[in-house]
CSV table of C-alpha atoms and ligand atoms in Angstrom, one decimal:
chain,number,residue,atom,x,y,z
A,1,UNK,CA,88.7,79.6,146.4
A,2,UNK,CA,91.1,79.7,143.2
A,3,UNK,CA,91.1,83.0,141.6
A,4,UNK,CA,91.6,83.8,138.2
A,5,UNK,CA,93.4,86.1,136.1
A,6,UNK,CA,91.0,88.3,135.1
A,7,UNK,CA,92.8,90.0,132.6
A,8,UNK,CA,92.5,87.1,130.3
A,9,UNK,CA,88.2,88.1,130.6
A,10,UNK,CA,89.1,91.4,129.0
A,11,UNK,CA,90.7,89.3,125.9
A,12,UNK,CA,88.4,89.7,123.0
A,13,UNK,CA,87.3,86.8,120.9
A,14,UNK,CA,90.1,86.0,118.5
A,15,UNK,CA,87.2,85.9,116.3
A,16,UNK,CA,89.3,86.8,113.3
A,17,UNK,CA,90.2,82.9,111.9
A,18,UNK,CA,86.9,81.4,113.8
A,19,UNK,CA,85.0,83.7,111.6
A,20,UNK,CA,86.2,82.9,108.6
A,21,UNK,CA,86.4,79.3,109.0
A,22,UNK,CA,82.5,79.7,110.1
A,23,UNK,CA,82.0,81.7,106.8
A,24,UNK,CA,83.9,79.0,104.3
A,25,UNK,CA,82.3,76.4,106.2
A,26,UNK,CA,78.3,77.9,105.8
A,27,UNK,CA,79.9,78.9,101.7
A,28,UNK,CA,81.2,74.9,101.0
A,29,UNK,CA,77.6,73.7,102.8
A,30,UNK,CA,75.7,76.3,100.9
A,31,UNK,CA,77.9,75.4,97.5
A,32,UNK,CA,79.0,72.4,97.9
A,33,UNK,CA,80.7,72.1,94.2
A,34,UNK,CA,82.4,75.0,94.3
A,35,UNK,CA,86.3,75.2,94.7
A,36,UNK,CA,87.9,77.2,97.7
A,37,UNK,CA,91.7,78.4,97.1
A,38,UNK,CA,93.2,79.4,100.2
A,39,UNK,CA,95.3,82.4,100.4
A,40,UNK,CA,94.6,84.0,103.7
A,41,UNK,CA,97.0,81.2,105.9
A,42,UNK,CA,100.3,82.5,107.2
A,43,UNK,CA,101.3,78.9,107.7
A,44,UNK,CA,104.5,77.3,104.6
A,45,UNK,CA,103.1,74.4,102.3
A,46,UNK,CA,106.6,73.6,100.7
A,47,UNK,CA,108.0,70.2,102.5
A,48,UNK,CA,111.2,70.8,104.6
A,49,UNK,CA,114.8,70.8,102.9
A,50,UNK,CA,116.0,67.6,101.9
A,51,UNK,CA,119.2,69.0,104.3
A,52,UNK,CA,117.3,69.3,107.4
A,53,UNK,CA,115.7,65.8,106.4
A,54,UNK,CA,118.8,64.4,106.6
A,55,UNK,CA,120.1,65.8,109.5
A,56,UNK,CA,117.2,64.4,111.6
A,57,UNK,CA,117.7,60.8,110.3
A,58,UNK,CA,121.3,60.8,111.5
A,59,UNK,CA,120.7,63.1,115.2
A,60,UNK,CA,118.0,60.3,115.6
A,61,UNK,CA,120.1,57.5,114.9
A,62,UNK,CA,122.9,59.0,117.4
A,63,UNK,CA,120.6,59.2,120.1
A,64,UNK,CA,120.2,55.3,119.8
A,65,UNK,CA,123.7,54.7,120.9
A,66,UNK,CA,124.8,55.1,124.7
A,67,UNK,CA,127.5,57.4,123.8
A,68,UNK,CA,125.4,59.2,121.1
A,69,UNK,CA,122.1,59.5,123.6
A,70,UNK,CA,121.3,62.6,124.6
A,71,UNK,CA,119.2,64.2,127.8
A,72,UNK,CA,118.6,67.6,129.2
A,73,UNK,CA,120.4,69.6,126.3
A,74,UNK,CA,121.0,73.6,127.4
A,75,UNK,CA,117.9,75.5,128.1
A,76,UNK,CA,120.0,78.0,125.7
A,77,UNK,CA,120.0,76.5,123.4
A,78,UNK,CA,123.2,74.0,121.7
A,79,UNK,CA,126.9,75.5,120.7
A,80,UNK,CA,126.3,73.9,117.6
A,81,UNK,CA,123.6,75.8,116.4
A,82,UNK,CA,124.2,79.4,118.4
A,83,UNK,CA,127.6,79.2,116.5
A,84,UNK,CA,125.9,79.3,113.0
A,85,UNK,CA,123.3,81.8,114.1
A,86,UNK,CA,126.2,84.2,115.1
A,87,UNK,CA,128.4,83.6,112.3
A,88,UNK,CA,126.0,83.3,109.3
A,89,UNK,CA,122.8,85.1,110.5
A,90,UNK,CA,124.4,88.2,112.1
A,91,UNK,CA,128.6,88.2,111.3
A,92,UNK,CA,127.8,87.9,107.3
A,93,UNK,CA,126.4,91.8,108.2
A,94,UNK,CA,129.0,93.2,110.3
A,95,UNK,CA,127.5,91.8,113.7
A,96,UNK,CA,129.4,90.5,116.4
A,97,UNK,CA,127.4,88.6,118.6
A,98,UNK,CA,128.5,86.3,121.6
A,99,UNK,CA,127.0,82.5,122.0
A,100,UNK,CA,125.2,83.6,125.1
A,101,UNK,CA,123.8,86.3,123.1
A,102,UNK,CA,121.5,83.9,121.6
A,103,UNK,CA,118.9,81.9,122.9
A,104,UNK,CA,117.3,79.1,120.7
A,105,UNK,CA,113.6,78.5,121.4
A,106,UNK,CA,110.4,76.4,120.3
A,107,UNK,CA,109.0,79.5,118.5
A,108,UNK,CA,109.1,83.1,118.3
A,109,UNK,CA,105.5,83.2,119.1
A,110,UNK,CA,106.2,82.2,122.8
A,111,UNK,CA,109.3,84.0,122.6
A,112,UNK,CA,107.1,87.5,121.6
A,113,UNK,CA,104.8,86.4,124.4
A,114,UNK,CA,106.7,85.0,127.2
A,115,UNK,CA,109.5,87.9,127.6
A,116,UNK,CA,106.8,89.9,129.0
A,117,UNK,CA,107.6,88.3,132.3
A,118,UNK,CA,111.0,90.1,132.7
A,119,UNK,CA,109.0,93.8,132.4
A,120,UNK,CA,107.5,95.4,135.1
A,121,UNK,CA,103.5,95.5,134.5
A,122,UNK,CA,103.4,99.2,134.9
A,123,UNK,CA,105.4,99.5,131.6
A,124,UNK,CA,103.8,101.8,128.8
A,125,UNK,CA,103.1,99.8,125.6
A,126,UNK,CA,103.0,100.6,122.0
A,127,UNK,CA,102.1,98.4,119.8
A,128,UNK,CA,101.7,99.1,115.4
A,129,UNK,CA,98.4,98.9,114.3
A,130,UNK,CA,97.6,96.6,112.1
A,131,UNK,CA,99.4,94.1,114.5
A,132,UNK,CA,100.6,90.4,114.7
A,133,UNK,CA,98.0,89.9,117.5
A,134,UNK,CA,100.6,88.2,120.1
A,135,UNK,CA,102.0,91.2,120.9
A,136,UNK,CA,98.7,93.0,122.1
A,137,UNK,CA,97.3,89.5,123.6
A,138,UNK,CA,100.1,88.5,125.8
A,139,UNK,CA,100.0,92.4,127.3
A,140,UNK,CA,96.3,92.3,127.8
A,141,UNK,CA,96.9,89.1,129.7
A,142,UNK,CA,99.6,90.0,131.9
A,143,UNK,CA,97.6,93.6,132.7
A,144,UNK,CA,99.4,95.8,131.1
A,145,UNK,CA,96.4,97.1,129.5
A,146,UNK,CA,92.8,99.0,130.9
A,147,UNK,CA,89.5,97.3,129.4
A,148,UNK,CA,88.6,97.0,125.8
A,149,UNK,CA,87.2,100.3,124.9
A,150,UNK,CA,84.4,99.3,122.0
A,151,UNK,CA,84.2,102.7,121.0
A,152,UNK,CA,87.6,103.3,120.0
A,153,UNK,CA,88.2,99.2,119.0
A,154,UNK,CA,91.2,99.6,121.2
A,155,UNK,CA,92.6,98.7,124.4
A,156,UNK,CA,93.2,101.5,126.7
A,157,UNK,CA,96.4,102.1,128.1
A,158,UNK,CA,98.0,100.9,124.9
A,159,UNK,CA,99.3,102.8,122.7
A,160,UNK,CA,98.3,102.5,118.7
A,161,UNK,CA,100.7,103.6,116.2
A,162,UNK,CA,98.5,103.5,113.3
A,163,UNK,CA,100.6,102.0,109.8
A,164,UNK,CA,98.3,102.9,106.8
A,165,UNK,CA,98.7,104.6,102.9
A,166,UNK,CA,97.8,107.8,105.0
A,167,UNK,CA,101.7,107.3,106.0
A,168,UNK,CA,102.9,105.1,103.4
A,169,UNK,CA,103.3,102.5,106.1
A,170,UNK,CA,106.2,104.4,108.2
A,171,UNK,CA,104.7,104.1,111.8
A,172,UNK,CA,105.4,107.6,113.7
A,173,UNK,CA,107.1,108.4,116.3
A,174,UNK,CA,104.8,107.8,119.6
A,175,UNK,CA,103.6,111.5,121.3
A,176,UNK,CA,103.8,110.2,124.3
A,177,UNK,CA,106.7,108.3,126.0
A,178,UNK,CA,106.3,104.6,125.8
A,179,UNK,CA,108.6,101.8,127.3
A,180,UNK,CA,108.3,99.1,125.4
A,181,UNK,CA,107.9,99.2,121.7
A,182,UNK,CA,107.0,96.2,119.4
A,183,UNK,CA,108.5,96.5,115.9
A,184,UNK,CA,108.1,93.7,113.0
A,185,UNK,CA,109.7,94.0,109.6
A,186,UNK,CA,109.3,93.3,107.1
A,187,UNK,CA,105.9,93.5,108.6
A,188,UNK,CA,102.7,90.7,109.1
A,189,UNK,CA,100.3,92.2,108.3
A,190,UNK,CA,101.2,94.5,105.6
A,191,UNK,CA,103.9,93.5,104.0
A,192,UNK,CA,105.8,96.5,104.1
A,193,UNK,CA,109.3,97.5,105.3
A,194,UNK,CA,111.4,100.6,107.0
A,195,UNK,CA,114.4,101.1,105.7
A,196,UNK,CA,117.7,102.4,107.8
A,197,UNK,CA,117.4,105.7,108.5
A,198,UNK,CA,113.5,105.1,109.9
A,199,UNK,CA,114.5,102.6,111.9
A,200,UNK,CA,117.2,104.5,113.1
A,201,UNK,CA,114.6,107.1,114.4
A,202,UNK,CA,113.1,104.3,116.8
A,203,UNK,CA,116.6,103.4,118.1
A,204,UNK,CA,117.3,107.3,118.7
A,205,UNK,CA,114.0,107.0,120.5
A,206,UNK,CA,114.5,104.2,122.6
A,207,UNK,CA,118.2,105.3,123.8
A,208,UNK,CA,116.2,109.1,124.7
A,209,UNK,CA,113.4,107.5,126.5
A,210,UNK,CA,115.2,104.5,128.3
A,211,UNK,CA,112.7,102.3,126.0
A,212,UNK,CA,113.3,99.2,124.6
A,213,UNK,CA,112.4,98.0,121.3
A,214,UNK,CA,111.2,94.3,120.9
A,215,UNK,CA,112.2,93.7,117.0
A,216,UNK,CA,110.4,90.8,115.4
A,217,UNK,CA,112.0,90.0,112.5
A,218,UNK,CA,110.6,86.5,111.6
A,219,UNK,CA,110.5,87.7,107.6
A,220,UNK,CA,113.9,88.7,107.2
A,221,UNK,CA,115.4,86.0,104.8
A,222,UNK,CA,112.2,87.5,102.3
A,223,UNK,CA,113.8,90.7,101.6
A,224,UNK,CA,115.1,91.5,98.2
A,225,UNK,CA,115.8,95.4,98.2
A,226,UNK,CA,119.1,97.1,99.7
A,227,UNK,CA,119.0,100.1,102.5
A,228,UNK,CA,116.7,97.6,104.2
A,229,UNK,CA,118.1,96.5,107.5
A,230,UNK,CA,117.5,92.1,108.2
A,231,UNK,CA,118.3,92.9,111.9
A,232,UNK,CA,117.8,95.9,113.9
A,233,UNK,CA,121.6,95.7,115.5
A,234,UNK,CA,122.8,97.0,111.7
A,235,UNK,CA,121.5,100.0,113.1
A,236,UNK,CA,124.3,101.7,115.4
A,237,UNK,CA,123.9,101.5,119.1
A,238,UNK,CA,120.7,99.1,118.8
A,239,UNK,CA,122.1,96.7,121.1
A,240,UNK,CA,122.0,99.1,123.8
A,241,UNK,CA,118.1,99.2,123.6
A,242,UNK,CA,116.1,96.1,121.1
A,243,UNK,CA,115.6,92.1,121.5
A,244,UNK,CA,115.7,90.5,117.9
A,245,UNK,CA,113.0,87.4,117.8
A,246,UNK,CA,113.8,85.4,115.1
A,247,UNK,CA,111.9,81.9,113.6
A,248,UNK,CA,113.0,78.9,111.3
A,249,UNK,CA,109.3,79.0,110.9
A,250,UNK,CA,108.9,81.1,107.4
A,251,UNK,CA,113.0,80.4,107.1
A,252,UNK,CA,112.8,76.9,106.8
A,253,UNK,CA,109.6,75.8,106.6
A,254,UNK,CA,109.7,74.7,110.7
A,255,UNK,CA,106.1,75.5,111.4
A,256,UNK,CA,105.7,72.3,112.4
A,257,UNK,CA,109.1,71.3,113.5
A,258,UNK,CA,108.9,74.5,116.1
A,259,UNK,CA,112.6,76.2,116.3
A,260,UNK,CA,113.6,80.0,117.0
A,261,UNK,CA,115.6,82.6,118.8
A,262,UNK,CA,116.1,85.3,120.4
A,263,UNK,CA,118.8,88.1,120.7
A,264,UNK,CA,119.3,89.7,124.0
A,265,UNK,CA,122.6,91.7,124.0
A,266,UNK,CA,124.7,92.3,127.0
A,267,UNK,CA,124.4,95.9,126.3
A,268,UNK,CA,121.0,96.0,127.1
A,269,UNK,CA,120.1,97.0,130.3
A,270,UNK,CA,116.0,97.7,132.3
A,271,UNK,CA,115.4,99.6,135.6
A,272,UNK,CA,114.7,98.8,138.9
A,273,UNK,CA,112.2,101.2,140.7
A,274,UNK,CA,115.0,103.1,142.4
A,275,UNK,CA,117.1,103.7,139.3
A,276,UNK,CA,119.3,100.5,139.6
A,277,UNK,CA,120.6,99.3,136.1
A,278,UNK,CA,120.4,95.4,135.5
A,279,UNK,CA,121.3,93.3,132.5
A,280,UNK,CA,118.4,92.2,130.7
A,281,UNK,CA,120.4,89.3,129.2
A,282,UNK,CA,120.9,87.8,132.7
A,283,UNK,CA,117.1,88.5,133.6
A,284,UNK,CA,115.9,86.6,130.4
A,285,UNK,CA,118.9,83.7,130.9
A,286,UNK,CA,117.4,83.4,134.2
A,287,UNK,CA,113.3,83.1,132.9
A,288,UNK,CA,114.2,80.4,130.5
A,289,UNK,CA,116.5,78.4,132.6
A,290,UNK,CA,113.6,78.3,135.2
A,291,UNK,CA,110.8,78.1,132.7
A,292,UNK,CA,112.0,76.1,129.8
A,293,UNK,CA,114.4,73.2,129.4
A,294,UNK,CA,115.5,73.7,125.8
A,295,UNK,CA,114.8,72.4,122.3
A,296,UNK,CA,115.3,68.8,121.6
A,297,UNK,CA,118.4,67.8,119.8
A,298,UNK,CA,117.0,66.7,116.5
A,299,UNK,CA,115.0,69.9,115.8
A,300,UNK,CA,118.4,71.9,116.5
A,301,UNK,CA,120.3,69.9,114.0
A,302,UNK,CA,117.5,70.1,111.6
A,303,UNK,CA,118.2,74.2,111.9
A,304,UNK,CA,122.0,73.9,111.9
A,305,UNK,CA,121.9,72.0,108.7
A,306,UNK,CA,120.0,75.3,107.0
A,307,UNK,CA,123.7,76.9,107.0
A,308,UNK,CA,125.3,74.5,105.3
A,309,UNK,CA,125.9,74.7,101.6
A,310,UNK,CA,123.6,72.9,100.2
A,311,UNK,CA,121.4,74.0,103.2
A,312,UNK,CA,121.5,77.6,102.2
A,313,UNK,CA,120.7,76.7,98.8
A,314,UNK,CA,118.0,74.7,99.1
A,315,UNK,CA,116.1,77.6,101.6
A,316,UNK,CA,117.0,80.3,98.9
A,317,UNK,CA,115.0,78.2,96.2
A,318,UNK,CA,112.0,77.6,98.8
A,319,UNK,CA,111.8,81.5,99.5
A,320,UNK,CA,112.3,82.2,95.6
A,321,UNK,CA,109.2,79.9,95.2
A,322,UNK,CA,107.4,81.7,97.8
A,323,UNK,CA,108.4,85.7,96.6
A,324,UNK,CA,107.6,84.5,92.7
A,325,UNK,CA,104.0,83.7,94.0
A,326,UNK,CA,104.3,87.4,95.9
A,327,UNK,CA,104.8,89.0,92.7
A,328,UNK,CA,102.0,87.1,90.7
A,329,UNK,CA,99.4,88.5,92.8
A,330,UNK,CA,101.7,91.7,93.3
A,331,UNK,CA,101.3,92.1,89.9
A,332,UNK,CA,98.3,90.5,89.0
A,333,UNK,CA,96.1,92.7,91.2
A,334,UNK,CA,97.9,95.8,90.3
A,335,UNK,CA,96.8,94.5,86.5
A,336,UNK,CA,93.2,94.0,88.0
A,337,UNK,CA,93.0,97.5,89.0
A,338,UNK,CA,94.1,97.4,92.7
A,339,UNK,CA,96.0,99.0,95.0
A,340,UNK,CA,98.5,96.8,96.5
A,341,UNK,CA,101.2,97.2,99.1
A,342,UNK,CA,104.1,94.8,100.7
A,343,UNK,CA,104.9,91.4,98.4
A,344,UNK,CA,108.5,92.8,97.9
A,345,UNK,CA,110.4,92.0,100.2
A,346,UNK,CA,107.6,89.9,103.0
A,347,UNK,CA,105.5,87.3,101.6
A,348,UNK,CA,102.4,89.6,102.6
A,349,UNK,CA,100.4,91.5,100.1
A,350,UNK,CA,98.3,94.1,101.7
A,351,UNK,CA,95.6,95.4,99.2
A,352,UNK,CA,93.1,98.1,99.8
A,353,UNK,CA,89.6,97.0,99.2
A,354,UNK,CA,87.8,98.4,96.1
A,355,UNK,CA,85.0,100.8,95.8
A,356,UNK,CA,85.2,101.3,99.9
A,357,UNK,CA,84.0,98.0,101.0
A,358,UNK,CA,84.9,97.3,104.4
A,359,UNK,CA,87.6,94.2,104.9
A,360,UNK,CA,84.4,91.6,106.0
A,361,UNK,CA,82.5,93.2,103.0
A,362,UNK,CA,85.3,92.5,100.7
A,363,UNK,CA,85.9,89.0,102.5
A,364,UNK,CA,82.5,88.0,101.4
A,365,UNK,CA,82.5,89.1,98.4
A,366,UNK,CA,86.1,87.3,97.3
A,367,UNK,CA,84.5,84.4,99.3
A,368,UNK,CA,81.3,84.1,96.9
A,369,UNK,CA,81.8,85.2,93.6
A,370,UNK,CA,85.2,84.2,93.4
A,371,UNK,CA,85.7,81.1,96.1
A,372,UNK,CA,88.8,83.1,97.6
A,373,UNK,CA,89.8,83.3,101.2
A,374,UNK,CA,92.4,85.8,102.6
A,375,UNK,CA,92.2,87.6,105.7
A,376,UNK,CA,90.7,90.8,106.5
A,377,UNK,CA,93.0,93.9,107.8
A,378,UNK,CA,90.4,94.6,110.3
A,379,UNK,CA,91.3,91.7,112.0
A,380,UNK,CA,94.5,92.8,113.2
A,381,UNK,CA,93.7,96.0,114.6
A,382,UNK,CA,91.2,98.8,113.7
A,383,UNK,CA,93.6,100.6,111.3
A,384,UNK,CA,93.4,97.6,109.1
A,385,UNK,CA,89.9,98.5,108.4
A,386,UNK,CA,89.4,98.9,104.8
A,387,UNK,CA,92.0,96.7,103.8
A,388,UNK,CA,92.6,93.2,103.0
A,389,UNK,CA,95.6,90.3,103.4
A,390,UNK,CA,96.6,87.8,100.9
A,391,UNK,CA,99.6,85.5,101.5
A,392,UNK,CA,102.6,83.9,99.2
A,393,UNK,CA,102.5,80.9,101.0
A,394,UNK,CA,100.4,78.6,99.0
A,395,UNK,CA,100.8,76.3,96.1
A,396,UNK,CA,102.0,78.2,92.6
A,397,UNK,CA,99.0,76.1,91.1
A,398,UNK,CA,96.4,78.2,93.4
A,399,UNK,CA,98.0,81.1,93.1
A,400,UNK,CA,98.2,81.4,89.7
A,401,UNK,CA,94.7,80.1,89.6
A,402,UNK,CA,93.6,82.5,92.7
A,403,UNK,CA,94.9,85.4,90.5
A,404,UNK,CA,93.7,84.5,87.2
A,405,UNK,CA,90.0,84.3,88.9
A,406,UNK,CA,90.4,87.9,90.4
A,407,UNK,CA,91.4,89.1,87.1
A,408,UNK,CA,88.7,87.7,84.9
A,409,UNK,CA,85.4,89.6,86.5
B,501,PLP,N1,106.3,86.6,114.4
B,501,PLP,C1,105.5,86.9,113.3
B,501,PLP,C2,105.5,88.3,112.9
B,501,PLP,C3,104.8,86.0,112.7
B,501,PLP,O1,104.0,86.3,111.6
B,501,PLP,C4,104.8,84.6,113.2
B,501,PLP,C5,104.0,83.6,112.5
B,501,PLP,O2,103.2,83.7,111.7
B,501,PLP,C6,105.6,84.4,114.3
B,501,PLP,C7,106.3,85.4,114.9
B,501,PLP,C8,105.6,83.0,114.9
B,501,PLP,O3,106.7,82.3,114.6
B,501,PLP,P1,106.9,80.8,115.3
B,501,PLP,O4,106.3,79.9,114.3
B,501,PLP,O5,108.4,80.8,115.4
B,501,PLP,O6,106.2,80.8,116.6
């Protein structure tokens, strides 16, 4: 008889974006005329560079020659591209990274998800809360976590390290010691970042407590302010204890295209039971060589040609586009009476909902008076409650026009 993982039956629904697509369906049935602008997705709508255009057309037309075709490529990941990474995404800071430092990927959401399999399940987890929910998920599935405790709106055995205005958004410390902490700034949900000497607090943590710190930090190319660290190894000693995840995704538009990486230094070393030290580097070389064979050759040239010139130019004007629509409804809100957080340097704008309306009460309400969908907070985790998501990443036209309708009640 084939047995199940049952930890995937303690999953909750990810009712979150089923819900409101259930809602802004029963709304466009219920009003059919009425116009919906879309603010709540976290997926680009700016077409890819003309740079990375280009680069495709000629890696395809290579791989129709013999001498130009290519098979298998490294499950790490190609020179090419691992070159750039270390040289413009890390030395350009004062980071000195080796090739096999860096591993290129389809995505940094199965690279969040699938490095679970190099940690032992009896691990301690903490987790921010609000949360990108892949993180919690991919724990809950590999039992690392007790049931789904409805009372609390939390899984037990994890541990919640709430991120609200009660702290200005500066997760603390956990009480207890943890082993694997999940860190992602500038942050999804709330927009909001730490600056060096917080995050130097975690690292000092970590290196105590033999943790490790799993950085995401898929939003870096949005920040605009100084003091506020792009990579968590611009904090001293940090290779010794975090993984960097990094996308193309928000980058470069590659949502669709699917291209990543991941930073495991040779400094960084887990635990055996009895104490043994062992390179975590060689642990996660050995997972992807057995589990994945690599991104293809035309995606990996469509990211190398982001650090060319013209490359690098024509991101920075897709991010500008994206940060100018932060600040309209940034600004607009604040205008419209709001409390607003994050839109600085993320292209999240994490509001708190007026007159204490719940996040769903608020959802419905922006839904039906106004024909605007975001996202409620409570969706990613139960310290969200209360407040509400809007994202940069739409069209200036609809967020102009998304703003203008909040401000005119
Ligand atoms: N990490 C965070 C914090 C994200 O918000 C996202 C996407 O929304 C990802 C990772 C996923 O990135 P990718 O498209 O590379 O899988």
């Amino acid at each position: 008889m084939i047995k199940i993982n049952e930890n995937y039956l303690k999953l909750q629904d990810s009712y979150l974006f089923s819900t409101i697509a259930k809602k802004v369906a029963d709304f466009t049935l219920k009003n059919p005329d009425k116009e919906i602008i879309k603010l709540g997705i976290g997926d680009v709508t700016l077409p890819i560079i003309p740079e990375s255009i280009k680069a495709m057309h000629e890696a395809a037309d290579e791989l129709k020659t013999s001498q130009g075709f290519k098979g298998y490529g490294p499950e790490q990941g190609y020179e090419f591209l691992r070159e750039k990474i270390a040289k413009y995404d890390y030395e350009k800071r004062g980071i000195k990274l080796d090739i096999d430092e860096i591993f290129v990927s389809d995505g940094s959401k199965c690279d969040c998800g699938n490095i679970g399999d190099i940690f032992a399940i009896n691990n301690k987890v903490a987790i921010t809360d609000p949360v990108y929910p892949v993180y919690l998920d991919t724990n809950v599935m590999a039992g690392r976590t007790n049931n789904f405790n409805k009372t609390t709106n939390q899984f037990d055995g994890i541990v919640y390290i709430p991120v609200s205005d009660k702290n200005e958004f500066i997760p603390e410390l956990p009480k207890e010691k943890v082993d694997i902490i999940y860190l992602c700034f500038p942050n999804n949900p709330t927009g909001t970042v730490l600056n060096k000497q917080e995050l130097k607090k975690w690292v000092d943590y970590a290196k105590q407590n033999k943790a490790i710190i799993l950085f995401d930090s898929a939003y870096e190319r949005y920040i605009t302010e100084e003091n506020i660290p792009h990579s968590i190894y611009e904090i001293e000693g940090a290779k010794e204890v975090a993984i960097e995840f990094r996308s193309f995704s928000k980058t470069a538009g590659f949502t669709g295209v699917r291209c990543a990486y991941t930073v495991v230094p040779k400094e960084l070393f887990g635990y055996t039971e009895s104490g043994d030290k062992i390179s975590i580097n060689k642990l996660w070389n050995r997972r992807q060589c057995t589990k994945f064979n690599g991104v293809s050759y035309v995606t990996q040239k469509a990211a190398e040609a982001i650090y060319s010139e013209q490359g690098q130019k024509e991101i920075e004007e897709n991010i500008k586009y994206y940060m100018e629509n932060a600040k309209t409804i940034r600004e607009g809100l604040k205008q419209a009476g709001f409390t607003v957080y994050g839109g600085i340097n993320a292209p999240y704008i994490w509001l708190k909902c007026p007159n204490g309306l719940t996040s769903w009460e608020f959802f419905d309400k922006l839904l039906y008076e106004k024909g605007i969908v975001g996202t409620p907070g409570v969706g990613f985790g139960p310290s969200g409650e209360g407040f509400f998501r809007l994202t940069a990443f739409g069209t200036r036209e609809n967020t102009i026009k998304a703003i203008e309708k909040i401000k005119n009640n």
